[in-house]
Every structure is written in C-alpha cells, then in structure tokens.
Amino acid sequence: MREFRDDIRRRMVDLGRDPDSCKVMFITTPVLGNSEAEAKERWEAMLHPTQAGVDVALGHMGALTEIDFTQIDADKPFPELTTNGHRTTLEKFLKLGKTPREAAGKWAIRYTDPTFVGTPEKVAAEMSRVFDEVGGDGFLIAAGGSRRGITEITDGLVGALQQLGRTRTSYNHAHLRDNLMEF
C-alpha cells in the first residue's frame, strides 16, 4: 500500500502536478461484530458464500467491468473477456478461479485489501495503525448493502474512529472535493 501511494505521488510530480492535490484512498470492507468471536464467525461465513453471494459478486463485477455475467455459464471456464471498464479488476477476478462461480465465491472476500475483522474499536485501532504505517489519505469503506451493515459502520466503526480523532464529525464544505482536500 505504501509503495502504491509513493508511486502515485512520484507520478504526480513527474507530470508537473502537486501530489497533495490527489488523494489516495484504499478500499476496505470491515467485518464487524459485537465480539471478536462474532466478527470471526462472520468472516468464516464469507469464505463459503451462498448462491446469493455469488450472484451479488457477479453483479458487482458486471458493474465494474461492463460485462454481463448472466450471459456466461457460471460453471464453465471463462471465455475470452475484454472490457472498457476496470481492466485490472477484471484481471484480478479472472485469477481467482477457472469459472465465474469459483471466482465469484472468492471475490467477495478478496476485492478489498486490507480487510479488517473485529469489534468496531479493534478495527478502528487497526485501521489507524495501517494508516500511520502507509501514510495514505484514508480508506473508502465498502459496507455491505444491508441496513445492518451500514448501521454497523456508521454507528459502530465511524464512532470508534471519531473517538480516535481519525474521521471528521462534520463537513465544512458543500462539495466532496473540498471536504476531501481539507483532510
């Protein structure tokens, strides 16, 4: 992560741009629980996705790559695929399995890195440690699409991050860019 961020900043300088005008944020999907055991149990469940989980992963990949995976047999080897969407994401996805079903089963737990597992307080502390080590501009949190997942992030993790002084408690500007540049 640090090498990636440093590379982006070097490229900005090489192109004559201020590296501080580009924010490098890392996508993560925290797995939260009321206890360490509950969070680890959820993580283990993610390692064995249901058919619905496979469908969601294929839908997500379709959105990212502009490929309609419903037109591809999920149990046969991948055909030759090209995209005008996220090419590196497609490459990583194809390496996860020989068939769409196999790759999708692994995608849900691997498409973000790092993945933090634990209580909101433990995850906040670990995110802070990684942030300090990497020196990045923060994380984009990809929460599960359920109300429960969003609530756990907003009420649990964000509160724990705020207690550590790691995330804001209000926005001072009308536009996202200005709020990002403030941090």
PDB file of C-alpha atoms in Angstrom:
ATOM      1  CA  MET A   1       0.000   0.000   0.000  1.00  0.00           C
ATOM      2  CA  ARG A   2       2.829   2.376   0.870  1.00  0.00           C
ATOM      3  CA  GLU A   3       4.654   1.574  -2.384  1.00  0.00           C
ATOM      4  CA  PHE A   4       1.470   2.213  -4.369  1.00  0.00           C
ATOM      5  CA  ARG A   5       0.877   5.562  -2.678  1.00  0.00           C
ATOM      6  CA  ASP A   6       4.504   6.618  -3.105  1.00  0.00           C
ATOM      7  CA  ASP A   7       4.377   5.614  -6.786  1.00  0.00           C
ATOM      8  CA  ILE A   8       1.242   7.702  -7.391  1.00  0.00           C
ATOM      9  CA  ARG A   9       2.815  10.700  -5.665  1.00  0.00           C
ATOM     10  CA  ARG A  10       6.016  10.323  -7.758  1.00  0.00           C
ATOM     11  CA  ARG A  11       3.949  10.142 -10.942  1.00  0.00           C
ATOM     12  CA  MET A  12       2.098  13.311  -9.972  1.00  0.00           C
ATOM     13  CA  VAL A  13       5.416  15.155  -9.538  1.00  0.00           C
ATOM     14  CA  ASP A  14       6.746  13.737 -12.834  1.00  0.00           C
ATOM     15  CA  LEU A  15       3.630  15.105 -14.553  1.00  0.00           C
ATOM     16  CA  GLY A  16       4.137  18.528 -13.000  1.00  0.00           C
ATOM     17  CA  ARG A  17       1.219  18.190 -10.585  1.00  0.00           C
ATOM     18  CA  ASP A  18       1.076  18.809  -6.880  1.00  0.00           C
ATOM     19  CA  PRO A  19       0.941  15.348  -5.262  1.00  0.00           C
ATOM     20  CA  ASP A  20      -1.153  16.767  -2.433  1.00  0.00           C
ATOM     21  CA  SER A  21      -3.921  17.505  -4.958  1.00  0.00           C
ATOM     22  CA  CYS A  22      -4.505  13.774  -5.433  1.00  0.00           C
ATOM     23  CA  LYS A  23      -5.953  11.686  -2.617  1.00  0.00           C
ATOM     24  CA  VAL A  24      -5.015   8.008  -2.488  1.00  0.00           C
ATOM     25  CA  MET A  25      -7.621   6.095  -0.529  1.00  0.00           C
ATOM     26  CA  PHE A  26      -7.750   2.348  -0.049  1.00  0.00           C
ATOM     27  CA  ILE A  27     -10.989   0.395  -0.330  1.00  0.00           C
ATOM     28  CA  THR A  28     -11.750  -1.885   2.583  1.00  0.00           C
ATOM     29  CA  THR A  29     -14.681  -3.940   3.768  1.00  0.00           C
ATOM     30  CA  PRO A  30     -14.518  -4.238   7.542  1.00  0.00           C
ATOM     31  CA  VAL A  31     -16.180  -7.282   9.074  1.00  0.00           C
ATOM     32  CA  LEU A  32     -17.618  -6.176  12.400  1.00  0.00           C
ATOM     33  CA  GLY A  33     -19.134  -7.952  15.354  1.00  0.00           C
ATOM     34  CA  ASN A  34     -20.143  -7.216  18.927  1.00  0.00           C
ATOM     35  CA  SER A  35     -17.259  -9.501  19.927  1.00  0.00           C
ATOM     36  CA  GLU A  36     -14.106 -10.809  18.284  1.00  0.00           C
ATOM     37  CA  ALA A  37     -15.716 -14.253  18.087  1.00  0.00           C
ATOM     38  CA  GLU A  38     -18.800 -12.915  16.294  1.00  0.00           C
ATOM     39  CA  ALA A  39     -16.671 -10.978  13.783  1.00  0.00           C
ATOM     40  CA  LYS A  40     -14.506 -14.029  13.092  1.00  0.00           C
ATOM     41  CA  GLU A  41     -17.638 -16.150  12.652  1.00  0.00           C
ATOM     42  CA  ARG A  42     -18.932 -13.672  10.065  1.00  0.00           C
ATOM     43  CA  TRP A  43     -15.561 -13.722   8.314  1.00  0.00           C
ATOM     44  CA  GLU A  44     -15.612 -17.524   8.167  1.00  0.00           C
ATOM     45  CA  ALA A  45     -19.132 -17.433   6.711  1.00  0.00           C
ATOM     46  CA  MET A  46     -17.868 -15.103   3.989  1.00  0.00           C
ATOM     47  CA  LEU A  47     -15.320 -17.744   2.999  1.00  0.00           C
ATOM     48  CA  HIS A  48     -18.217 -20.007   1.925  1.00  0.00           C
ATOM     49  CA  PRO A  49     -20.645 -17.783   0.017  1.00  0.00           C
ATOM     50  CA  THR A  50     -24.201 -18.810  -0.783  1.00  0.00           C
ATOM     51  CA  GLN A  51     -25.616 -18.705  -4.301  1.00  0.00           C
ATOM     52  CA  ALA A  52     -26.968 -15.260  -3.467  1.00  0.00           C
ATOM     53  CA  GLY A  53     -23.430 -14.167  -2.544  1.00  0.00           C
ATOM     54  CA  VAL A  54     -22.106 -15.481  -5.853  1.00  0.00           C
ATOM     55  CA  ASP A  55     -24.865 -13.620  -7.707  1.00  0.00           C
ATOM     56  CA  VAL A  56     -24.025 -10.404  -5.870  1.00  0.00           C
ATOM     57  CA  ALA A  57     -20.316 -10.785  -6.645  1.00  0.00           C
ATOM     58  CA  LEU A  58     -21.023 -11.396 -10.338  1.00  0.00           C
ATOM     59  CA  GLY A  59     -23.345  -8.379 -10.384  1.00  0.00           C
ATOM     60  CA  HIS A  60     -20.679  -6.250  -8.747  1.00  0.00           C
ATOM     61  CA  MET A  61     -18.078  -7.434 -11.247  1.00  0.00           C
ATOM     62  CA  GLY A  62     -20.509  -6.704 -14.056  1.00  0.00           C
ATOM     63  CA  ALA A  63     -20.923  -3.142 -12.834  1.00  0.00           C
ATOM     64  CA  LEU A  64     -17.166  -2.639 -12.584  1.00  0.00           C
ATOM     65  CA  THR A  65     -16.228  -4.275 -15.867  1.00  0.00           C
ATOM     66  CA  GLU A  66     -19.323  -3.605 -18.004  1.00  0.00           C
ATOM     67  CA  ILE A  67     -19.561  -7.359 -18.682  1.00  0.00           C
ATOM     68  CA  ASP A  68     -22.944  -9.070 -18.404  1.00  0.00           C
ATOM     69  CA  PHE A  69     -22.024 -12.200 -16.466  1.00  0.00           C
ATOM     70  CA  THR A  70     -25.587 -13.513 -16.744  1.00  0.00           C
ATOM     71  CA  GLN A  71     -24.738 -14.335 -20.379  1.00  0.00           C
ATOM     72  CA  ILE A  72     -21.832 -16.596 -19.316  1.00  0.00           C
ATOM     73  CA  ASP A  73     -22.284 -20.116 -17.937  1.00  0.00           C
ATOM     74  CA  ALA A  74     -21.158 -19.822 -14.316  1.00  0.00           C
ATOM     75  CA  ASP A  75     -19.869 -23.405 -14.234  1.00  0.00           C
ATOM     76  CA  LYS A  76     -17.797 -23.431 -17.432  1.00  0.00           C
ATOM     77  CA  PRO A  77     -14.314 -21.962 -17.858  1.00  0.00           C
ATOM     78  CA  PHE A  78     -14.204 -18.257 -18.601  1.00  0.00           C
ATOM     79  CA  PRO A  79     -14.379 -17.343 -22.282  1.00  0.00           C
ATOM     80  CA  GLU A  80     -12.026 -14.677 -23.624  1.00  0.00           C
ATOM     81  CA  LEU A  81     -13.121 -11.426 -21.933  1.00  0.00           C
ATOM     82  CA  THR A  82     -12.243  -7.804 -22.640  1.00  0.00           C
ATOM     83  CA  THR A  83     -13.569  -4.639 -21.093  1.00  0.00           C
ATOM     84  CA  ASN A  84     -13.605  -0.888 -21.312  1.00  0.00           C
ATOM     85  CA  GLY A  85     -14.295  -0.935 -17.572  1.00  0.00           C
ATOM     86  CA  HIS A  86     -11.866  -1.752 -14.775  1.00  0.00           C
ATOM     87  CA  ARG A  87      -9.266  -3.850 -16.567  1.00  0.00           C
ATOM     88  CA  THR A  88      -7.023  -4.566 -13.588  1.00  0.00           C
ATOM     89  CA  THR A  89     -10.072  -5.540 -11.546  1.00  0.00           C
ATOM     90  CA  LEU A  90     -11.096  -7.984 -14.283  1.00  0.00           C
ATOM     91  CA  GLU A  91      -7.571  -9.439 -14.384  1.00  0.00           C
ATOM     92  CA  LYS A  92      -7.586  -9.993 -10.633  1.00  0.00           C
ATOM     93  CA  PHE A  93     -11.061 -11.520 -10.778  1.00  0.00           C
ATOM     94  CA  LEU A  94     -10.093 -13.977 -13.525  1.00  0.00           C
ATOM     95  CA  LYS A  95      -7.123 -15.176 -11.457  1.00  0.00           C
ATOM     96  CA  LEU A  96      -9.412 -16.180  -8.576  1.00  0.00           C
ATOM     97  CA  GLY A  97     -10.920 -19.169 -10.356  1.00  0.00           C
ATOM     98  CA  LYS A  98     -11.362 -21.049 -13.593  1.00  0.00           C
ATOM     99  CA  THR A  99     -15.122 -20.472 -13.711  1.00  0.00           C
ATOM    100  CA  PRO A 100     -17.273 -17.442 -12.883  1.00  0.00           C
ATOM    101  CA  ARG A 101     -18.811 -19.293  -9.907  1.00  0.00           C
ATOM    102  CA  GLU A 102     -15.403 -20.199  -8.472  1.00  0.00           C
ATOM    103  CA  ALA A 103     -14.025 -16.675  -8.915  1.00  0.00           C
ATOM    104  CA  ALA A 104     -17.189 -15.045  -7.552  1.00  0.00           C
ATOM    105  CA  GLY A 105     -17.047 -17.262  -4.477  1.00  0.00           C
ATOM    106  CA  LYS A 106     -13.623 -15.848  -3.681  1.00  0.00           C
ATOM    107  CA  TRP A 107     -14.234 -12.292  -4.910  1.00  0.00           C
ATOM    108  CA  ALA A 108     -16.470 -11.126  -2.076  1.00  0.00           C
ATOM    109  CA  ILE A 109     -13.702 -11.626   0.446  1.00  0.00           C
ATOM    110  CA  ARG A 110     -10.776 -10.534  -1.698  1.00  0.00           C
ATOM    111  CA  TYR A 111     -11.838  -7.497  -3.641  1.00  0.00           C
ATOM    112  CA  THR A 112     -10.741  -5.149  -0.921  1.00  0.00           C
ATOM    113  CA  ASP A 113      -7.452  -5.120   0.862  1.00  0.00           C
ATOM    114  CA  PRO A 114      -6.865  -4.904   3.688  1.00  0.00           C
ATOM    115  CA  THR A 115      -9.904  -6.461   5.274  1.00  0.00           C
ATOM    116  CA  PHE A 116     -10.278  -5.686   8.949  1.00  0.00           C
ATOM    117  CA  VAL A 117     -12.108  -8.151  11.227  1.00  0.00           C
ATOM    118  CA  GLY A 118     -13.174  -7.500  14.826  1.00  0.00           C
ATOM    119  CA  THR A 119     -15.128  -5.210  17.092  1.00  0.00           C
ATOM    120  CA  PRO A 120     -15.535  -1.593  15.946  1.00  0.00           C
ATOM    121  CA  GLU A 121     -12.922  -0.498  18.489  1.00  0.00           C
ATOM    122  CA  LYS A 122     -10.380  -3.127  17.408  1.00  0.00           C
ATOM    123  CA  VAL A 123     -10.961  -2.413  13.714  1.00  0.00           C
ATOM    124  CA  ALA A 124     -10.634   1.346  14.280  1.00  0.00           C
ATOM    125  CA  ALA A 125      -7.335   0.822  16.095  1.00  0.00           C
ATOM    126  CA  GLU A 126      -6.031  -1.458  13.334  1.00  0.00           C
ATOM    127  CA  MET A 127      -7.136   0.966  10.602  1.00  0.00           C
ATOM    128  CA  SER A 128      -5.313   3.730  12.472  1.00  0.00           C
ATOM    129  CA  ARG A 129      -2.151   1.614  12.686  1.00  0.00           C
ATOM    130  CA  VAL A 130      -2.245   0.845   8.947  1.00  0.00           C
ATOM    131  CA  PHE A 131      -2.961   4.495   8.144  1.00  0.00           C
ATOM    132  CA  ASP A 132       0.075   5.594  10.180  1.00  0.00           C
ATOM    133  CA  GLU A 133       2.299   2.966   8.550  1.00  0.00           C
ATOM    134  CA  VAL A 134       1.180   3.631   4.996  1.00  0.00           C
ATOM    135  CA  GLY A 135       0.787   7.381   5.207  1.00  0.00           C
ATOM    136  CA  GLY A 136      -2.182   7.320   2.865  1.00  0.00           C
ATOM    137  CA  ASP A 137      -5.107   9.664   2.718  1.00  0.00           C
ATOM    138  CA  GLY A 138      -7.619   7.277   4.234  1.00  0.00           C
ATOM    139  CA  PHE A 139      -9.983   4.448   3.431  1.00  0.00           C
ATOM    140  CA  LEU A 140     -13.110   4.134   1.372  1.00  0.00           C
ATOM    141  CA  ILE A 141     -15.338   1.767   3.285  1.00  0.00           C
ATOM    142  CA  ALA A 142     -17.351  -0.623   1.145  1.00  0.00           C
ATOM    143  CA  ALA A 143     -20.042  -1.703   3.585  1.00  0.00           C
ATOM    144  CA  GLY A 144     -22.446  -4.471   2.839  1.00  0.00           C
ATOM    145  CA  GLY A 145     -25.572  -3.238   1.134  1.00  0.00           C
ATOM    146  CA  SER A 146     -27.799  -4.210   4.025  1.00  0.00           C
ATOM    147  CA  ARG A 147     -29.171  -1.748   6.546  1.00  0.00           C
ATOM    148  CA  ARG A 148     -27.450  -3.762   9.249  1.00  0.00           C
ATOM    149  CA  GLY A 149     -24.050  -3.462   7.542  1.00  0.00           C
ATOM    150  CA  ILE A 150     -24.429   0.264   7.011  1.00  0.00           C
ATOM    151  CA  THR A 151     -25.594   0.776  10.592  1.00  0.00           C
ATOM    152  CA  GLU A 152     -22.654  -1.189  11.968  1.00  0.00           C
ATOM    153  CA  ILE A 153     -20.271   1.029  10.019  1.00  0.00           C
ATOM    154  CA  THR A 154     -21.950   4.364  10.764  1.00  0.00           C
ATOM    155  CA  ASP A 155     -22.907   3.737  14.377  1.00  0.00           C
ATOM    156  CA  GLY A 156     -20.038   1.451  15.357  1.00  0.00           C
ATOM    157  CA  LEU A 157     -16.881   1.908  13.316  1.00  0.00           C
ATOM    158  CA  VAL A 158     -17.255   5.600  12.488  1.00  0.00           C
ATOM    159  CA  GLY A 159     -17.921   6.369  16.164  1.00  0.00           C
ATOM    160  CA  ALA A 160     -14.801   4.433  17.191  1.00  0.00           C
ATOM    161  CA  LEU A 161     -12.745   6.225  14.512  1.00  0.00           C
ATOM    162  CA  GLN A 162     -14.081   9.583  15.703  1.00  0.00           C
ATOM    163  CA  GLN A 163     -13.041   8.774  19.280  1.00  0.00           C
ATOM    164  CA  LEU A 164      -9.510   8.225  17.958  1.00  0.00           C
ATOM    165  CA  GLY A 165      -9.649  11.502  16.018  1.00  0.00           C
ATOM    166  CA  ARG A 166      -9.397   9.598  12.717  1.00  0.00           C
ATOM    167  CA  THR A 167     -12.527  10.809  10.992  1.00  0.00           C
ATOM    168  CA  ARG A 168     -14.421  14.041  10.972  1.00  0.00           C
ATOM    169  CA  THR A 169     -17.570  14.775  12.919  1.00  0.00           C
ATOM    170  CA  SER A 170     -18.905  17.316  10.406  1.00  0.00           C
ATOM    171  CA  TYR A 171     -18.347  18.614   6.888  1.00  0.00           C
ATOM    172  CA  ASN A 172     -17.219  22.194   6.421  1.00  0.00           C
ATOM    173  CA  HIS A 173     -17.742  22.465   2.668  1.00  0.00           C
ATOM    174  CA  ALA A 174     -20.582  21.953   0.213  1.00  0.00           C
ATOM    175  CA  HIS A 175     -18.551  19.876  -2.251  1.00  0.00           C
ATOM    176  CA  LEU A 176     -16.949  16.452  -1.757  1.00  0.00           C
ATOM    177  CA  ARG A 177     -13.656  17.549  -3.326  1.00  0.00           C
ATOM    178  CA  ASP A 178     -13.262  20.413  -0.871  1.00  0.00           C
ATOM    179  CA  ASN A 179     -14.038  18.135   2.074  1.00  0.00           C
ATOM    180  CA  LEU A 180     -11.503  15.567   0.828  1.00  0.00           C
ATOM    181  CA  MET A 181      -8.799  18.176   0.359  1.00  0.00           C
ATOM    182  CA  GLU A 182      -9.361  19.502   3.884  1.00  0.00           C
ATOM    183  CA  PHE A 183      -8.248  16.237   5.477  1.00  0.00           C
TER     184      PHE A 183
END
